[in-house]
mmCIF file of C-alpha atoms in Angstrom:
data_model
loop_
_atom_site.group_PDB
_atom_site.id
_atom_site.type_symbol
_atom_site.label_atom_id
_atom_site.label_comp_id
_atom_site.label_asym_id
_atom_site.label_seq_id
_atom_site.Cartn_x
_atom_site.Cartn_y
_atom_site.Cartn_z
ATOM 1 C CA MET Q 1 -0.159 0.068 -0.102
ATOM 2 C CA ALA Q 2 1.054 3.603 -1.195
ATOM 3 C CA TRP Q 3 2.163 5.950 1.626
ATOM 4 C CA ARG Q 4 5.351 8.335 1.207
ATOM 5 C CA GLY Q 5 6.182 10.166 -2.188
ATOM 6 C CA LEU Q 6 8.514 11.840 -4.385
ATOM 7 C CA HIS Q 7 10.174 15.256 -4.451
ATOM 8 C CA ILE Q 8 12.981 15.678 -6.401
ATOM 9 C CA THR Q 9 14.961 19.324 -7.241
ATOM 10 C CA LYS Q 10 17.776 18.389 -8.552
ATOM 11 C CA PRO Q 11 18.233 16.982 -12.314
ATOM 12 C CA GLY Q 12 18.507 13.139 -12.143
ATOM 13 C CA ARG Q 13 17.561 10.449 -14.390
ATOM 14 C CA LEU Q 14 14.374 7.488 -12.812
ATOM 15 C CA SER Q 15 13.796 4.689 -14.736
ATOM 16 C CA LEU Q 16 12.663 1.053 -13.401
ATOM 17 C CA ALA Q 17 14.895 -2.003 -11.345
ATOM 18 C CA ASP Q 18 13.903 -5.028 -9.614
ATOM 19 C CA GLY Q 19 10.073 -2.583 -8.424
ATOM 20 C CA GLN Q 20 11.869 -0.357 -7.925
ATOM 21 C CA ILE Q 21 11.784 3.542 -9.346
ATOM 22 C CA VAL Q 22 15.496 4.716 -9.497
ATOM 23 C CA VAL Q 23 16.403 7.929 -8.927
ATOM 24 C CA SER Q 24 20.052 8.362 -10.458
ATOM 25 C CA GLN Q 25 21.250 11.547 -9.889
ATOM 26 C CA GLU Q 26 25.693 13.139 -9.491
ATOM 27 C CA ALA Q 27 26.868 10.151 -8.699
ATOM 28 C CA ASP Q 28 24.483 8.110 -6.644
ATOM 29 C CA ASP Q 29 21.679 5.938 -7.426
ATOM 30 C CA VAL Q 30 18.764 5.739 -4.752
ATOM 31 C CA ARG Q 31 16.817 2.879 -4.698
ATOM 32 C CA ILE Q 32 12.952 3.346 -3.008
ATOM 33 C CA PRO Q 33 9.359 0.444 -4.146
ATOM 34 C CA LEU Q 34 7.374 1.583 -6.628
ATOM 35 C CA GLU Q 35 4.715 0.382 -4.495
ATOM 36 C CA ASP Q 36 5.836 2.751 -1.506
ATOM 37 C CA ILE Q 37 4.732 5.697 -3.220
ATOM 38 C CA GLY Q 38 1.805 6.844 -4.212
ATOM 39 C CA TRP Q 39 2.913 10.781 -6.080
ATOM 40 C CA ILE Q 40 5.567 11.715 -7.736
ATOM 41 C CA ILE Q 41 6.844 15.605 -7.769
ATOM 42 C CA LEU Q 42 9.274 16.621 -10.702
ATOM 43 C CA ASP Q 43 10.004 19.764 -9.756
ATOM 44 C CA ASP Q 44 13.130 20.269 -12.381
ATOM 45 C CA PRO Q 45 13.307 20.344 -16.580
ATOM 46 C CA ARG Q 46 16.650 18.529 -16.342
ATOM 47 C CA LEU Q 47 14.199 15.761 -15.325
ATOM 48 C CA THR Q 48 14.341 12.502 -17.418
ATOM 49 C CA LEU Q 49 12.349 9.247 -17.308
ATOM 50 C CA THR Q 50 12.175 6.648 -18.746
ATOM 51 C CA THR Q 51 8.846 5.057 -20.269
ATOM 52 C CA ALA Q 52 8.816 1.690 -18.298
ATOM 53 C CA LEU Q 53 8.423 3.809 -14.505
ATOM 54 C CA LEU Q 54 6.074 5.936 -16.340
ATOM 55 C CA SER Q 55 4.160 2.061 -17.061
ATOM 56 C CA ALA Q 56 4.685 1.191 -14.256
ATOM 57 C CA CYS Q 57 3.906 4.261 -11.705
ATOM 58 C CA ALA Q 58 0.573 4.071 -14.733
ATOM 59 C CA GLU Q 59 0.034 0.199 -13.319
ATOM 60 C CA ASN Q 60 0.443 0.737 -9.410
ATOM 61 C CA GLY Q 61 -1.930 4.122 -9.221
ATOM 62 C CA VAL Q 62 1.506 6.481 -8.623
ATOM 63 C CA ALA Q 63 0.353 10.467 -9.710
ATOM 64 C CA LEU Q 64 3.317 12.128 -12.091
ATOM 65 C CA ILE Q 65 2.665 15.871 -10.595
ATOM 66 C CA ASN Q 66 5.278 17.830 -14.000
ATOM 67 C CA THR Q 67 6.190 21.238 -12.611
ATOM 68 C CA ASP Q 68 6.719 24.988 -15.432
ATOM 69 C CA ALA Q 69 9.242 27.347 -15.705
ATOM 70 C CA ARG Q 70 7.981 28.886 -12.061
ATOM 71 C CA HIS Q 71 8.211 25.608 -10.401
ATOM 72 C CA MET Q 72 4.195 25.770 -10.395
ATOM 73 C CA PRO Q 73 2.511 22.434 -10.474
ATOM 74 C CA SER Q 74 1.209 22.156 -14.078
ATOM 75 C CA SER Q 75 -0.181 19.179 -15.154
ATOM 76 C CA LEU Q 76 -0.560 16.394 -14.611
ATOM 77 C CA THR Q 77 -0.708 11.627 -14.607
ATOM 78 C CA LEU Q 78 -2.612 9.333 -14.247
ATOM 79 C CA PRO Q 79 -3.658 6.157 -15.014
ATOM 80 C CA PHE Q 80 -6.420 5.213 -16.570
ATOM 81 C CA HIS Q 81 -8.622 1.764 -16.984
ATOM 82 C CA ARG Q 82 -7.643 0.124 -14.027
ATOM 83 C CA HIS Q 83 -10.839 -0.345 -12.459
ATOM 84 C CA HIS Q 84 -12.905 -3.493 -13.788
ATOM 85 C CA ARG Q 85 -16.470 -1.988 -13.137
ATOM 86 C CA GLN Q 86 -15.127 1.698 -14.606
ATOM 87 C CA ALA Q 87 -18.322 1.407 -17.206
ATOM 88 C CA ALA Q 88 -21.119 0.924 -13.938
ATOM 89 C CA VAL Q 89 -18.704 3.317 -12.313
ATOM 90 C CA ALA Q 90 -19.469 6.550 -14.730
ATOM 91 C CA SER Q 91 -23.254 4.970 -15.490
ATOM 92 C CA GLN Q 92 -23.989 5.546 -11.645
ATOM 93 C CA GLN Q 93 -22.037 8.915 -11.348
ATOM 94 C CA VAL Q 94 -23.756 10.162 -14.989
ATOM 95 C CA ASN Q 95 -27.768 9.302 -12.926
ATOM 96 C CA LEU Q 96 -26.394 11.020 -9.639
ATOM 97 C CA THR Q 97 -29.921 12.302 -9.163
ATOM 98 C CA LEU Q 98 -29.564 15.450 -8.304
ATOM 99 C CA PRO Q 99 -31.361 15.986 -4.735
ATOM 100 C CA PHE Q 100 -28.547 13.445 -4.199
ATOM 101 C CA ARG Q 101 -25.626 15.768 -5.039
ATOM 102 C CA LYS Q 102 -26.863 18.264 -3.697
ATOM 103 C CA ARG Q 103 -26.583 17.265 -0.026
ATOM 104 C CA CYS Q 104 -23.075 15.908 -1.044
ATOM 105 C CA TRP Q 105 -22.806 19.827 -1.717
ATOM 106 C CA GLN Q 106 -24.079 20.142 1.778
ATOM 107 C CA ALA Q 107 -22.475 18.110 3.816
ATOM 108 C CA ILE Q 108 -18.463 18.920 1.799
ATOM 109 C CA ILE Q 109 -19.099 22.768 2.049
ATOM 110 C CA ILE Q 110 -20.620 22.146 5.923
ATOM 111 C CA ALA Q 111 -17.366 19.557 6.474
ATOM 112 C CA LYS Q 112 -14.973 22.665 4.827
ATOM 113 C CA ILE Q 113 -16.282 25.841 7.195
ATOM 114 C CA ARG Q 114 -15.596 23.384 9.775
ATOM 115 C CA ASN Q 115 -11.927 22.830 8.944
ATOM 116 C CA GLN Q 116 -11.682 26.415 8.738
ATOM 117 C CA ALA Q 117 -13.303 26.826 12.426
ATOM 118 C CA GLU Q 118 -10.142 24.889 13.213
ATOM 119 C CA VAL Q 119 -7.737 25.852 11.512
ATOM 120 C CA LEU Q 120 -8.973 29.311 12.954
ATOM 121 C CA ASP Q 121 -8.093 27.427 16.764
ATOM 122 C CA LEU Q 122 -5.294 26.022 15.844
ATOM 123 C CA HIS Q 123 -3.414 29.362 14.716
ATOM 124 C CA GLN Q 124 -4.935 31.678 16.906
ATOM 125 C CA ARG Q 125 -7.272 33.726 14.632
ATOM 126 C CA ASP Q 126 -10.644 34.842 16.111
ATOM 127 C CA HIS Q 127 -14.031 33.780 14.227
ATOM 128 C CA GLY Q 128 -13.207 30.106 14.641
ATOM 129 C CA ASP Q 129 -17.039 30.215 16.742
ATOM 130 C CA THR Q 130 -18.442 32.412 14.117
ATOM 131 C CA LEU Q 131 -16.978 30.240 11.550
ATOM 132 C CA ARG Q 132 -19.142 27.492 13.243
ATOM 133 C CA THR Q 133 -22.811 29.001 13.186
ATOM 134 C CA ILE Q 134 -22.209 30.073 9.792
ATOM 135 C CA ALA Q 135 -20.947 26.297 8.725
ATOM 136 C CA LYS Q 136 -25.206 25.439 10.435
ATOM 137 C CA ARG Q 137 -27.006 27.639 7.887
ATOM 138 C CA VAL Q 138 -25.299 25.478 5.145
ATOM 139 C CA ASN Q 139 -29.474 24.176 3.650
ATOM 140 C CA SER Q 140 -29.010 21.238 1.191
ATOM 141 C CA GLY Q 141 -26.576 22.348 -2.706
ATOM 142 C CA ASP Q 142 -26.021 25.805 -0.765
ATOM 143 C CA PRO Q 143 -28.390 27.834 -1.795
ATOM 144 C CA ASP Q 144 -27.406 30.656 -0.676
ATOM 145 C CA ASN Q 145 -23.723 30.871 -1.154
ATOM 146 C CA ILE Q 146 -22.767 30.341 2.236
ATOM 147 C CA GLU Q 147 -19.508 29.002 1.022
ATOM 148 C CA ALA Q 148 -18.177 31.896 -0.552
ATOM 149 C CA ARG Q 149 -19.828 33.730 3.256
ATOM 150 C CA ALA Q 150 -18.173 31.744 5.725
ATOM 151 C CA ALA Q 151 -14.913 33.052 2.767
ATOM 152 C CA ARG Q 152 -14.208 36.102 2.894
ATOM 153 C CA GLN Q 153 -14.800 35.672 7.815
ATOM 154 C CA TYR Q 154 -12.035 33.148 7.398
ATOM 155 C CA TRP Q 155 -9.724 34.747 4.850
ATOM 156 C CA SER Q 156 -9.979 38.710 6.937
ATOM 157 C CA ALA Q 157 -9.407 36.552 9.958
ATOM 158 C CA LEU Q 158 -6.850 34.375 8.672
ATOM 159 C CA PHE Q 159 -4.081 37.061 6.916
ATOM 160 C CA CYS Q 160 -3.542 40.010 6.954
ATOM 161 C CA ASP Q 161 -3.861 42.389 3.325
ATOM 162 C CA PHE Q 162 -4.538 39.685 2.165
ATOM 163 C CA ILE Q 163 -6.724 38.462 -1.701
ATOM 164 C CA ARG Q 164 -6.487 35.218 -2.225
ATOM 165 C CA ASP Q 165 -6.987 36.286 -6.621
ATOM 166 C CA ASP Q 166 -4.143 37.969 -5.937
ATOM 167 C CA PRO Q 167 -1.074 35.623 -7.905
ATOM 168 C CA PRO Q 168 1.714 38.053 -7.231
ATOM 169 C CA ASP Q 169 0.872 36.940 -2.915
ATOM 170 C CA LEU Q 170 4.045 34.767 -2.238
ATOM 171 C CA ARG Q 171 1.079 33.047 -0.263
ATOM 172 C CA ASN Q 172 -1.379 32.383 -2.923
ATOM 173 C CA LYS Q 173 1.027 30.465 -4.613
ATOM 174 C CA MET Q 174 1.816 28.812 -0.842
ATOM 175 C CA LEU Q 175 -1.193 28.076 -1.165
ATOM 176 C CA ASN Q 176 -1.626 26.956 -5.251
ATOM 177 C CA TYR Q 177 1.189 24.394 -4.340
ATOM 178 C CA GLY Q 178 -0.410 22.776 -2.043
ATOM 179 C CA TYR Q 179 -4.090 22.422 -3.705
ATOM 180 C CA ALA Q 180 -2.371 21.196 -6.426
ATOM 181 C CA VAL Q 181 -0.520 18.751 -4.634
ATOM 182 C CA VAL Q 182 -3.913 17.510 -2.819
ATOM 183 C CA ARG Q 183 -6.129 17.729 -6.074
ATOM 184 C CA ALA Q 184 -3.519 14.849 -7.240
ATOM 185 C CA ILE Q 185 -4.262 12.202 -4.854
ATOM 186 C CA ILE Q 186 -7.460 12.872 -5.071
ATOM 187 C CA ALA Q 187 -7.837 12.124 -8.219
ATOM 188 C CA ARG Q 188 -5.467 9.652 -7.819
ATOM 189 C CA SER Q 189 -8.361 7.669 -5.730
ATOM 190 C CA LEU Q 190 -10.934 8.391 -7.182
ATOM 191 C CA VAL Q 191 -9.413 6.931 -11.200
ATOM 192 C CA GLY Q 192 -8.402 4.654 -8.580
ATOM 193 C CA ALA Q 193 -11.762 3.540 -7.636
ATOM 194 C CA GLY Q 194 -13.262 3.690 -11.041
ATOM 195 C CA PHE Q 195 -14.390 7.199 -11.052
ATOM 196 C CA VAL Q 196 -14.524 9.024 -13.847
ATOM 197 C CA PRO Q 197 -12.785 12.443 -12.631
ATOM 198 C CA CYS Q 198 -14.165 14.613 -14.778
ATOM 199 C CA ILE Q 199 -17.856 13.904 -14.352
ATOM 200 C CA GLY Q 200 -18.147 15.702 -10.903
ATOM 201 C CA PHE Q 201 -21.918 16.583 -8.655
ATOM 202 C CA HIS Q 202 -21.414 20.001 -7.655
ATOM 203 C CA HIS Q 203 -18.383 21.596 -10.937
ATOM 204 C CA THR Q 204 -19.820 21.089 -14.097
ATOM 205 C CA SER Q 205 -17.138 22.993 -16.383
ATOM 206 C CA GLN Q 206 -16.457 21.280 -19.964
ATOM 207 C CA THR Q 207 -12.998 22.155 -19.881
ATOM 208 C CA ASN Q 208 -12.532 20.895 -16.045
ATOM 209 C CA PRO Q 209 -10.986 16.966 -16.220
ATOM 210 C CA PHE Q 210 -11.278 16.983 -12.637
ATOM 211 C CA ASN Q 211 -14.347 18.442 -11.710
ATOM 212 C CA LEU Q 212 -14.760 15.464 -9.254
ATOM 213 C CA ALA Q 213 -11.962 15.340 -8.033
ATOM 214 C CA ASP Q 214 -12.230 19.447 -7.465
ATOM 215 C CA ASP Q 215 -15.736 19.311 -4.972
ATOM 216 C CA LEU Q 216 -14.495 16.675 -3.440
ATOM 217 C CA ILE Q 217 -11.321 18.019 -2.626
ATOM 218 C CA GLU Q 218 -12.517 21.504 -0.259
ATOM 219 C CA PRO Q 219 -12.538 19.983 3.730
ATOM 220 C CA PHE Q 220 -8.809 19.439 2.331
ATOM 221 C CA ARG Q 221 -8.456 22.473 1.554
ATOM 222 C CA PRO Q 222 -8.112 23.950 5.302
ATOM 223 C CA PHE Q 223 -5.438 21.944 5.745
ATOM 224 C CA VAL Q 224 -3.045 23.281 2.696
ATOM 225 C CA ASP Q 225 -4.840 26.660 4.705
ATOM 226 C CA ALA Q 226 -2.517 25.536 7.847
ATOM 227 C CA MET Q 227 0.454 24.430 6.555
ATOM 228 C CA VAL Q 228 0.585 27.930 4.438
ATOM 229 C CA PHE Q 229 0.497 29.543 7.329
ATOM 230 C CA SER Q 230 3.048 28.072 9.991
ATOM 231 C CA LEU Q 231 5.427 28.570 6.764
ATOM 232 C CA CYS Q 232 4.474 32.550 6.503
ATOM 233 C CA VAL Q 233 5.158 32.501 10.231
ATOM 234 C CA GLU Q 234 8.365 31.000 10.224
ATOM 235 C CA ARG Q 235 9.446 33.002 7.483
ATOM 236 C CA GLY Q 236 8.281 36.465 8.223
ATOM 237 C CA SER Q 237 9.168 38.677 5.386
ATOM 238 C CA LEU Q 238 6.854 37.033 1.747
ATOM 239 C CA SER Q 239 9.721 36.440 -0.989
ATOM 240 C CA ASP Q 240 9.313 33.523 -2.586
ATOM 241 C CA MET Q 241 8.561 30.245 -2.238
ATOM 242 C CA THR Q 242 12.398 28.255 -1.453
ATOM 243 C CA ILE Q 243 13.015 24.090 -3.217
ATOM 244 C CA ASP Q 244 12.373 23.534 1.444
ATOM 245 C CA ASP Q 245 8.984 26.058 1.151
ATOM 246 C CA ARG Q 246 7.996 23.081 -2.130
ATOM 247 C CA ARG Q 247 9.437 20.198 0.283
ATOM 248 C CA LYS Q 248 7.317 20.704 3.003
ATOM 249 C CA LEU Q 249 4.257 22.311 0.815
ATOM 250 C CA ALA Q 250 4.965 18.032 -1.556
ATOM 251 C CA GLY Q 251 4.567 16.317 1.744
ATOM 252 C CA LEU Q 252 0.708 17.175 2.709
ATOM 253 C CA PRO Q 253 -0.875 14.125 1.773
ATOM 254 C CA LEU Q 254 0.886 12.989 4.928
ATOM 255 C CA GLU Q 255 -0.305 15.607 7.361
ATOM 256 C CA THR Q 256 -2.325 14.183 9.847
ATOM 257 C CA ALA Q 257 -5.990 13.842 9.553
ATOM 258 C CA ARG Q 258 -9.197 13.122 11.633
ATOM 259 C CA MET Q 259 -12.319 10.345 10.249
ATOM 260 C CA ASN Q 260 -14.323 8.253 11.849
ATOM 261 C CA GLY Q 261 -12.106 8.602 15.298
ATOM 262 C CA ALA Q 262 -9.691 7.627 14.034
ATOM 263 C CA GLU Q 263 -6.200 9.788 12.794
ATOM 264 C CA LEU Q 264 -4.883 8.669 9.504
ATOM 265 C CA SER Q 265 -2.560 10.818 6.639
ATOM 266 C CA LEU Q 266 -3.740 12.815 4.225
ATOM 267 C CA LEU Q 267 -3.001 10.321 1.854
ATOM 268 C CA ALA Q 268 -5.052 7.719 3.687
ATOM 269 C CA ALA Q 269 -8.675 10.206 4.079
ATOM 270 C CA ALA Q 270 -8.318 10.967 0.168
ATOM 271 C CA GLU Q 271 -9.128 7.254 -0.261
ATOM 272 C CA ASN Q 272 -11.566 6.534 2.242
ATOM 273 C CA CYS Q 273 -13.053 9.855 0.944
ATOM 274 C CA VAL Q 274 -13.475 7.834 -2.441
ATOM 275 C CA THR Q 275 -14.219 4.407 -0.816
ATOM 276 C CA SER Q 276 -17.729 6.217 1.092
ATOM 277 C CA LEU Q 277 -18.217 8.116 -1.785
ATOM 278 C CA MET Q 278 -18.864 5.305 -3.434
ATOM 279 C CA ARG Q 279 -20.631 3.448 -0.650
ATOM 280 C CA ALA Q 280 -22.927 6.689 -0.508
ATOM 281 C CA MET Q 281 -23.674 5.873 -4.672
ATOM 282 C CA GLU Q 282 -24.378 2.796 -5.462
ATOM 283 C CA ALA Q 283 -27.223 3.141 -1.561
ATOM 284 C CA GLN Q 284 -27.802 6.557 -2.717
ATOM 285 C CA GLU Q 285 -26.893 7.570 1.189
ATOM 286 C CA PRO Q 286 -25.478 10.958 0.768
ATOM 287 C CA ALA Q 287 -25.237 10.740 4.823
ATOM 288 C CA SER Q 288 -22.922 7.625 4.100
ATOM 289 C CA LEU Q 289 -20.372 10.038 2.405
ATOM 290 C CA THR Q 290 -17.209 10.296 4.906
ATOM 291 C CA LEU Q 291 -15.855 14.082 4.476
ATOM 292 C CA PRO Q 292 -11.657 14.317 7.125
ATOM 293 C CA SER Q 293 -11.468 17.115 9.554
ATOM 294 C CA ILE Q 294 -7.955 18.704 10.928
ATOM 295 C CA ALA Q 295 -7.184 16.635 13.260
ATOM 296 C CA ALA Q 296 -3.393 18.831 13.806
ATOM 297 C CA VAL Q 297 -1.053 20.621 12.285
ATOM 298 C CA GLY Q 298 2.058 20.124 11.463
ATOM 299 C CA THR Q 299 2.601 16.550 12.301
ATOM 300 C CA VAL Q 300 2.577 13.021 10.306
ATOM 301 C CA ALA Q 301 0.514 10.039 10.462
#
């Protein structure tokens, strides 16, 4: 079972040998069992990969995240046709009723806002209780867009002088990097369970191949926010992201979440969340959808 990831920031060659990833950099070779790996971030344009390794990553459900010249995640490579019931699952997705989709979205937004409240509490910011009160107002499908109201309260409480859609802001760069990593592990779990990631129940963009991942990521976002807040406090000044920043954000799937009374990694939480969505879909019971809650910040499961 996959339980770790790779973040590669130096030039080198990645190949496959005896079921292991071989990372060759300068004079050294490092071998890692492929079965242990859930995601790989390729964070240097001088990296090369063999086709044998690419095929093995697809067979083992490894998500490959590529970055651009600014070191920001720019593409995601996932396997397809890895589930024996893919056509049946896709049919169920397409035929989900509107009430089911609305109730799932309600549960997702409530979980997201509650996690945002926990982030404010953990970092000793104000208005955590305000967000918990706001979460109680979310109705099926969130027709009143309570999510947006909570977001305005949340971001103003978490960061000073912050605008979420200001690309040059270091905090936004870090958030976008972290969201891309978490989105990748959710998409990986969806594909592994036979879901078609482009078929969402709230996000329905015709140009988005990951609508369903963007539905499920919402309660996971506050985990990213919590780490970014901590990184900014440690940095003091708001310059550009460093390799250490990117390395810490690349480790987000190993952060600790709480689910069904147990603590587990975000990687495992994503898999459990997708499994619960399958149960909910098959039973047509949105209450079966299980979502993560904040357990701690800066810990590893």
